PDB file of C-alpha atoms in Angstrom:
ATOM      1  CA  MET A 872      -0.094  -0.055  -0.038  1.00 64.00           C
ATOM      2  CA  ASN A 873       2.999   2.323   0.595  1.00 75.00           C
ATOM      3  CA  GLN A 874       3.773   2.251  -2.993  1.00 77.00           C
ATOM      4  CA  ILE A 875       0.349   3.718  -4.263  1.00 81.00           C
ATOM      5  CA  TYR A 876       0.685   7.341  -4.882  1.00 82.00           C
ATOM      6  CA  TYR A 877      -2.151   9.628  -5.647  1.00 81.00           C
ATOM      7  CA  ILE A 878      -1.186  11.758  -8.901  1.00 84.00           C
ATOM      8  CA  ARG A 879      -3.698  13.548 -10.863  1.00 84.00           C
ATOM      9  CA  GLY A 880      -6.527  12.479  -8.836  1.00 83.00           C
ATOM     10  CA  GLN A 881      -6.075   8.796  -9.325  1.00 83.00           C
ATOM     11  CA  LYS A 882      -4.132   6.174  -7.366  1.00 84.00           C
ATOM     12  CA  VAL A 883      -1.308   4.936  -9.180  1.00 87.00           C
ATOM     13  CA  MET A 884       1.809   2.827  -9.064  1.00 84.00           C
ATOM     14  CA  LEU A 885       5.292   4.000 -10.607  1.00 88.00           C
ATOM     15  CA  ASP A 886       7.093   1.808 -13.043  1.00 87.00           C
ATOM     16  CA  THR A 887      10.164   1.198 -10.852  1.00 88.00           C
ATOM     17  CA  ASP A 888       7.999  -0.225  -8.109  1.00 87.00           C
ATOM     18  CA  LEU A 889       5.976  -2.428 -10.240  1.00 87.00           C
ATOM     19  CA  ALA A 890       9.188  -3.844 -12.055  1.00 87.00           C
ATOM     20  CA  ALA A 891      10.555  -4.822  -8.590  1.00 86.00           C
ATOM     21  CA  LEU A 892       7.431  -6.519  -7.788  1.00 83.00           C
ATOM     22  CA  TYR A 893       7.416  -8.392 -11.203  1.00 82.00           C
ATOM     23  CA  GLU A 894      11.340  -9.010 -10.859  1.00 84.00           C
ATOM     24  CA  VAL A 895      12.057  -7.602 -14.170  1.00 85.00           C
ATOM     25  CA  GLU A 896      14.001  -4.480 -15.131  1.00 87.00           C
ATOM     26  CA  THR A 897      12.319  -1.292 -15.463  1.00 87.00           C
ATOM     27  CA  LYS A 898      13.277  -0.710 -19.029  1.00 88.00           C
ATOM     28  CA  GLN A 899      11.960  -4.273 -19.912  1.00 87.00           C
ATOM     29  CA  LEU A 900       8.363  -3.507 -18.408  1.00 87.00           C
ATOM     30  CA  LYS A 901       8.434  -0.052 -20.380  1.00 90.00           C
ATOM     31  CA  ARG A 902       9.631  -2.057 -23.495  1.00 89.00           C
ATOM     32  CA  GLN A 903       6.553  -4.045 -23.276  1.00 88.00           C
ATOM     33  CA  VAL A 904       4.406  -1.402 -22.568  1.00 89.00           C
ATOM     34  CA  ARG A 905       5.513   0.498 -25.652  1.00 90.00           C
ATOM     35  CA  ARG A 906       5.281  -2.482 -27.912  1.00 90.00           C
ATOM     36  CA  ASN A 907       1.522  -2.748 -26.589  1.00 88.00           C
ATOM     37  CA  LYS A 908       0.634   0.989 -26.471  1.00 89.00           C
ATOM     38  CA  GLU A 909      -2.979   0.222 -27.880  1.00 89.00           C
ATOM     39  CA  ARG A 910      -3.598  -1.590 -24.465  1.00 87.00           C
ATOM     40  CA  PHE A 911      -2.734   1.493 -22.217  1.00 88.00           C
ATOM     41  CA  PRO A 912      -4.919   4.243 -22.866  1.00 89.00           C
ATOM     42  CA  GLU A 913      -4.678   7.447 -20.719  1.00 88.00           C
ATOM     43  CA  ASP A 914      -6.782   6.249 -18.065  1.00 87.00           C
ATOM     44  CA  PHE A 915      -4.586   3.108 -17.677  1.00 87.00           C
ATOM     45  CA  MET A 916      -1.279   4.486 -17.803  1.00 89.00           C
ATOM     46  CA  PHE A 917       0.591   8.035 -18.298  1.00 90.00           C
ATOM     47  CA  GLU A 918       3.975   9.485 -17.905  1.00 88.00           C
ATOM     48  CA  LEU A 919       4.678  12.003 -15.558  1.00 86.00           C
ATOM     49  CA  THR A 920       5.533  15.521 -16.381  1.00 84.00           C
ATOM     50  CA  PRO A 921       9.129  16.562 -15.235  1.00 80.00           C
ATOM     51  CA  GLU A 922       7.421  18.965 -12.440  1.00 80.00           C
ATOM     52  CA  GLU A 923       5.070  15.854 -11.224  1.00 78.00           C
ATOM     53  CA  TYR A 924       7.982  13.781 -11.254  1.00 75.00           C
ATOM     54  CA  TYR A 925      10.222  16.265  -9.518  1.00 73.00           C
ATOM     55  CA  ASN A 926       7.127  16.493  -6.705  1.00 70.00           C
ATOM     56  CA  SER A 927       7.043  12.882  -6.513  1.00 64.00           C
ATOM     57  CA  ARG A 928      10.399  12.538  -5.906  1.00 60.00           C
ATOM     58  CA  SER A 929      10.756  15.303  -3.394  1.00 58.00           C
ATOM     59  CA  GLN A 930       7.762  13.949  -1.434  1.00 56.00           C
ATOM     60  CA  ASN A 931       8.163  10.333  -1.841  1.00 54.00           C
ATOM     61  CA  GLY A 932      11.709   9.785  -2.199  1.00 55.00           C
ATOM     62  CA  THR A 933      11.590   7.701  -5.226  1.00 51.00           C
ATOM     63  CA  LEU A 934      15.088   8.329  -6.370  1.00 48.00           C
ATOM     64  CA  LYS A 935      18.068   8.270  -4.318  1.00 48.00           C
ATOM     65  CA  GLN A 936      20.184  11.427  -4.286  1.00 46.00           C
ATOM     66  CA  GLY A 937      22.430  11.710  -7.180  1.00 45.00           C
ATOM     67  CA  GLU A 938      20.358   9.404  -9.459  1.00 52.00           C
ATOM     68  CA  ASN A 939      19.131  10.463 -12.724  1.00 54.00           C
ATOM     69  CA  ILE A 940      16.616   9.209 -15.011  1.00 60.00           C
ATOM     70  CA  LYS A 941      16.677   8.817 -18.736  1.00 64.00           C
ATOM     71  CA  TYR A 942      12.877   8.972 -19.443  1.00 71.00           C
ATOM     72  CA  SER A 943      10.031   9.997 -17.310  1.00 80.00           C
ATOM     73  CA  PRO A 944       8.395   7.445 -15.287  1.00 86.00           C
ATOM     74  CA  MET A 945       5.165   5.600 -16.343  1.00 88.00           C
ATOM     75  CA  VAL A 946       2.562   5.307 -13.746  1.00 89.00           C
ATOM     76  CA  PHE A 947      -0.163   2.807 -13.910  1.00 89.00           C
ATOM     77  CA  THR A 948      -3.826   2.928 -12.509  1.00 87.00           C
ATOM     78  CA  GLU A 949      -5.529  -0.028 -11.231  1.00 82.00           C
ATOM     79  CA  GLN A 950      -6.781  -1.001 -14.686  1.00 85.00           C
ATOM     80  CA  GLY A 951      -3.340  -0.583 -16.066  1.00 86.00           C
ATOM     81  CA  VAL A 952      -1.719  -2.749 -13.579  1.00 83.00           C
ATOM     82  CA  ALA A 953      -4.364  -5.574 -14.604  1.00 80.00           C
ATOM     83  CA  MET A 954      -3.369  -5.132 -17.986  1.00 82.00           C
ATOM     84  CA  LEU A 955       0.111  -5.541 -17.222  1.00 81.00           C
ATOM     85  CA  SER A 956      -0.436  -9.414 -16.610  1.00 75.00           C
ATOM     86  CA  SER A 957      -1.375  -9.648 -20.480  1.00 76.00           C
ATOM     87  CA  VAL A 958       1.826  -7.963 -21.542  1.00 79.00           C
ATOM     88  CA  LEU A 959       4.206  -9.422 -19.061  1.00 77.00           C
ATOM     89  CA  ASN A 960       3.389 -13.060 -19.475  1.00 70.00           C
ATOM     90  CA  SER A 961       4.506 -14.798 -16.447  1.00 74.00           C
ATOM     91  CA  SER A 962       3.185 -16.604 -13.765  1.00 75.00           C
ATOM     92  CA  ARG A 963       4.943 -14.088 -11.218  1.00 79.00           C
ATOM     93  CA  ALA A 964       3.202 -11.342 -13.065  1.00 76.00           C
ATOM     94  CA  ILE A 965      -0.100 -12.910 -12.732  1.00 76.00           C
ATOM     95  CA  ASN A 966       0.419 -13.569  -8.968  1.00 79.00           C
ATOM     96  CA  VAL A 967       1.512 -10.123  -8.322  1.00 78.00           C
ATOM     97  CA  ASN A 968      -1.357  -8.530 -10.323  1.00 77.00           C
ATOM     98  CA  ILE A 969      -3.841 -10.585  -8.077  1.00 80.00           C
ATOM     99  CA  GLN A 970      -2.269  -9.210  -4.937  1.00 82.00           C
ATOM    100  CA  ILE A 971      -2.205  -5.560  -6.277  1.00 80.00           C
ATOM    101  CA  ILE A 972      -5.918  -5.610  -7.550  1.00 80.00           C
ATOM    102  CA  ARG A 973      -6.689  -6.965  -3.815  1.00 84.00           C
ATOM    103  CA  ILE A 974      -4.888  -4.157  -2.370  1.00 82.00           C
ATOM    104  CA  PHE A 975      -6.757  -1.607  -4.607  1.00 80.00           C
ATOM    105  CA  THR A 976     -10.163  -3.288  -3.798  1.00 82.00           C
ATOM    106  CA  ARG A 977      -9.443  -3.010  -0.104  1.00 84.00           C
ATOM    107  CA  ILE A 978      -8.350   0.572  -0.421  1.00 80.00           C
ATOM    108  CA  ARG A 979     -11.542   1.580  -2.192  1.00 79.00           C
ATOM    109  CA  GLN A 980     -13.521  -0.376   0.411  1.00 83.00           C
ATOM    110  CA  MET A 981     -11.892   1.470   3.211  1.00 82.00           C
ATOM    111  CA  LEU A 982     -12.587   4.794   0.989  1.00 76.00           C
ATOM    112  CA  MET A 983     -16.421   3.853   0.869  1.00 78.00           C
ATOM    113  CA  HIS A 984     -16.471   2.969   4.728  1.00 77.00           C
ATOM    114  CA  ASN A 985     -15.144   6.247   5.229  1.00 77.00           C
ATOM    115  CA  THR A 986     -17.698   8.102   3.031  1.00 78.00           C
ATOM    116  CA  GLU A 987     -20.445   6.198   4.736  1.00 79.00           C
ATOM    117  CA  LEU A 988     -19.161   7.642   8.417  1.00 79.00           C
ATOM    118  CA  ARG A 989     -18.952  11.053   6.982  1.00 80.00           C
ATOM    119  CA  LEU A 990     -22.711  10.800   5.646  1.00 83.00           C
ATOM    120  CA  GLU A 991     -23.763   9.601   8.942  1.00 83.00           C
ATOM    121  CA  ILE A 992     -21.944  12.183  10.827  1.00 82.00           C
ATOM    122  CA  GLU A 993     -23.496  14.924   8.559  1.00 84.00           C
ATOM    123  CA  LYS A 994     -27.039  13.561   9.360  1.00 85.00           C
ATOM    124  CA  ILE A 995     -26.163  13.735  13.099  1.00 83.00           C
ATOM    125  CA  LYS A 996     -24.824  17.270  12.715  1.00 84.00           C
ATOM    126  CA  THR A 997     -27.991  18.361  10.866  1.00 82.00           C
ATOM    127  CA  LYS A 998     -30.039  16.908  13.509  1.00 82.00           C
ATOM    128  CA  LEU A 999     -28.126  18.721  16.253  1.00 80.00           C
ATOM    129  CA  ASP A1000     -28.584  21.972  14.310  1.00 79.00           C
ATOM    130  CA  SER A1001     -32.221  21.735  14.125  1.00 79.00           C
ATOM    131  CA  GLN A1002     -32.571  20.680  17.704  1.00 81.00           C
ATOM    132  CA  GLY A1003     -30.428  23.538  18.787  1.00 77.00           C
ATOM    133  CA  ASN A1004     -32.655  25.769  16.649  1.00 79.00           C
ATOM    134  CA  ASN A1005     -35.822  24.411  18.208  1.00 81.00           C
ATOM    135  CA  MET A1006     -34.265  24.813  21.683  1.00 83.00           C
ATOM    136  CA  GLU A1007     -33.603  28.498  20.959  1.00 83.00           C
ATOM    137  CA  LEU A1008     -36.969  29.160  19.487  1.00 85.00           C
ATOM    138  CA  VAL A1009     -38.441  27.400  23.029  1.00 85.00           C
ATOM    139  CA  PHE A1010     -36.354  29.812  25.057  1.00 85.00           C
ATOM    140  CA  ARG A1011     -37.091  32.799  23.243  1.00 86.00           C
ATOM    141  CA  TYR A1012     -40.939  32.081  23.769  1.00 86.00           C
ATOM    142  CA  LEU A1013     -40.202  31.558  27.358  1.00 86.00           C
ATOM    143  CA  ASP A1014     -38.430  35.146  27.823  1.00 85.00           C
ATOM    144  CA  GLU A1015     -41.220  36.629  25.863  1.00 84.00           C
ATOM    145  CA  LEU A1016     -43.826  35.071  28.375  1.00 84.00           C
ATOM    146  CA  ILE A1017     -41.854  36.147  31.322  1.00 82.00           C
ATOM    147  CA  GLU A1018     -41.474  39.673  30.146  1.00 80.00           C
ATOM    148  CA  LYS A1019     -45.179  39.792  29.260  1.00 77.00           C
ATOM    149  CA  LYS A1020     -45.870  38.647  32.800  1.00 73.00           C
ATOM    150  CA  SER A1021     -43.567  41.203  34.491  1.00 72.00           C
ATOM    151  CA  GLU A1022     -45.002  44.205  32.338  1.00 71.00           C
ATOM    152  CA  SER A1023     -48.793  43.313  33.146  1.00 68.00           C
ATOM    153  CA  LYS A1024     -50.532  45.327  35.681  1.00 71.00           C
ATOM    154  CA  PRO A1025     -51.567  43.338  38.970  1.00 69.00           C
ATOM    155  CA  ARG A1026     -54.862  42.023  38.492  1.00 69.00           C
ATOM    156  CA  LYS A1027     -57.777  42.947  40.681  1.00 74.00           C
ATOM    157  CA  ARG A1028     -58.860  40.074  42.885  1.00 74.00           C
ATOM    158  CA  ILE A1029     -62.439  38.940  42.689  1.00 78.00           C
ATOM    159  CA  GLY A1030     -64.291  36.585  44.523  1.00 76.00           C
ATOM    160  CA  TYR A1031     -65.437  36.094  48.394  1.00 74.00           C
ATOM    161  CA  LYS A1032     -63.479  38.173  51.140  1.00 70.00           C
ATOM    162  CA  PRO A1033     -64.027  36.619  54.659  1.00 70.00           C
ATOM    163  CA  ASP A1034     -64.673  39.096  57.295  1.00 69.00           C
ATOM    164  CA  TYR A1035     -61.988  38.231  59.579  1.00 65.00           C
ATOM    165  CA  PHE A1036     -58.972  39.830  57.630  1.00 56.00           C
TER     166      PHE A1036
END
């Protein structure tokens, strides 16, 4: 999970990380992808711009100090990782892809669970806000009643008065 990054609003994995998982050289992985470019549309795989690469390098430490790269790194979305199993035709690639897809699925489930929790919290907040408004209204009415009572003139008592007073 620590090799999954959030770039351009998508969860992706770097080509170097995938090559290490598949136990192939990065240049071999890139070569296979370029040979099968039609299998990797923009929503499956894209190359990082120099600015994105620099930001990912500084934030994630993807390259050690002093190392250089010749080509921009490729990043693969969940669908791109699944497509790699058809390009890298080995049992290792298939097993690694199964594990990666499971991790992506687990992340999606965690995000869905968080979304459900946020919705429940918002419902509770809305209820509390409306109850707070209702309580303010009740106290305002009580204040008005108290003010009316204190402003009113004393009433003349009517009824039977005993003589012994």
